[in-house]
Steps between C-alpha positions, in 0.01 A plus 500: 500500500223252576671404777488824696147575380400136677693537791493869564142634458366261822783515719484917510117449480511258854676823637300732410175438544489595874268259609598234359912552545631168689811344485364203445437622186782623403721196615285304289534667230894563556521076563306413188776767286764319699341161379434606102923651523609168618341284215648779235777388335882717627538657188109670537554549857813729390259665255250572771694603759496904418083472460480301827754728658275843353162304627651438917582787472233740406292252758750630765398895370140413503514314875689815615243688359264349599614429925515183409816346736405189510504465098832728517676240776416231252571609189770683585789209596312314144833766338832540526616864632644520160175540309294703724746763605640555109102526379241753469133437465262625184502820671873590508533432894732277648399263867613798700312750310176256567532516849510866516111515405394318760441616882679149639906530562495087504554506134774771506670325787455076368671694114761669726589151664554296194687806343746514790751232359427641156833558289327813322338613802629903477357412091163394578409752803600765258301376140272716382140417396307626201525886586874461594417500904687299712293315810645787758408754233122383586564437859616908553220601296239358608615556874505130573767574806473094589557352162760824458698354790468126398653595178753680638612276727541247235709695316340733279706763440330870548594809267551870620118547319384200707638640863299863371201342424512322815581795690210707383259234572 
């Protein structure tokens, strides 16, 4: 646990704080986790590896939460597809959910990307978050007609309730 609690609390904190978000920052602080994993032995980077894996990624949530890209671009390519796209964050959401509450489509459409060669892609744009919605169940009701037809064209697959609610709006 220590190790999250050292790595975790100023990585999300160089984020964001607004004025004081730079890459720099985070690189540095991404490079000197990079540098401590290296000198731990195999066996406790195989312990590690899930808390490392939980800490990228809630820094991925945060930078999309945040309209942070440039943290996102970087941190994002720091995990395999594997772990971010089989993951949900403290608050039940998955990537895709993320980038639903924010007004950009570049993180809908960079996730979309890397989840084209997916195996479980058809898996993954259906999986539900917290309150059992899927990322097009958001999309329709929130009337988000741009991130409706990203998902869509990437293979999310609508229901008869989904082509109502879109209908009516």
């Amino acid at each position: 646990m220590e190790y999250g609690n050292l790595r975790s609390s100023p990585l999300l904190r160089a984020m964001v704080t607004r004025d004081q978000r730079k890459i720099s920052i985070v690189a540095a602080l991404v490079r000197a986790d990079e540098r401590a994993r290296a000198c731990q032995s195999r066996e406790r980077q195989a312990e590690l590896l899930d808390l490392r894996t939980g800490l990228y990624f809630e820094a991925l949530c945060w930078a999309i939460d945040c309209n942070f890209m440039a943290g996102f671009s970087f941190l994002l390519p720091k995990m395999s597809s594997e772990n971010f796209f089989l993951r949900v964050n403290v608050d039940g959401d998955s990537l895709l959910h993320c980038t639903l509450r924010v007004t950009q489509d570049d993180y809908l459409k960079t996730l979309v990307q890397a989840l084209a060669s997916h195996s479980e892609k058809v898996s993954i744009m259906q999986a539900t978050n917290i309150r059992k919605e899927t990322p097009l169940d958001i999309a329709i009701q929130q009337g988000l007609v741009e991130k409706t037809a990203i998902l869509l064209h990437s293979g999310a697959n609508p229901t008869q309730q989904h082509l109502r609610i879109a209908k009516e709006r």
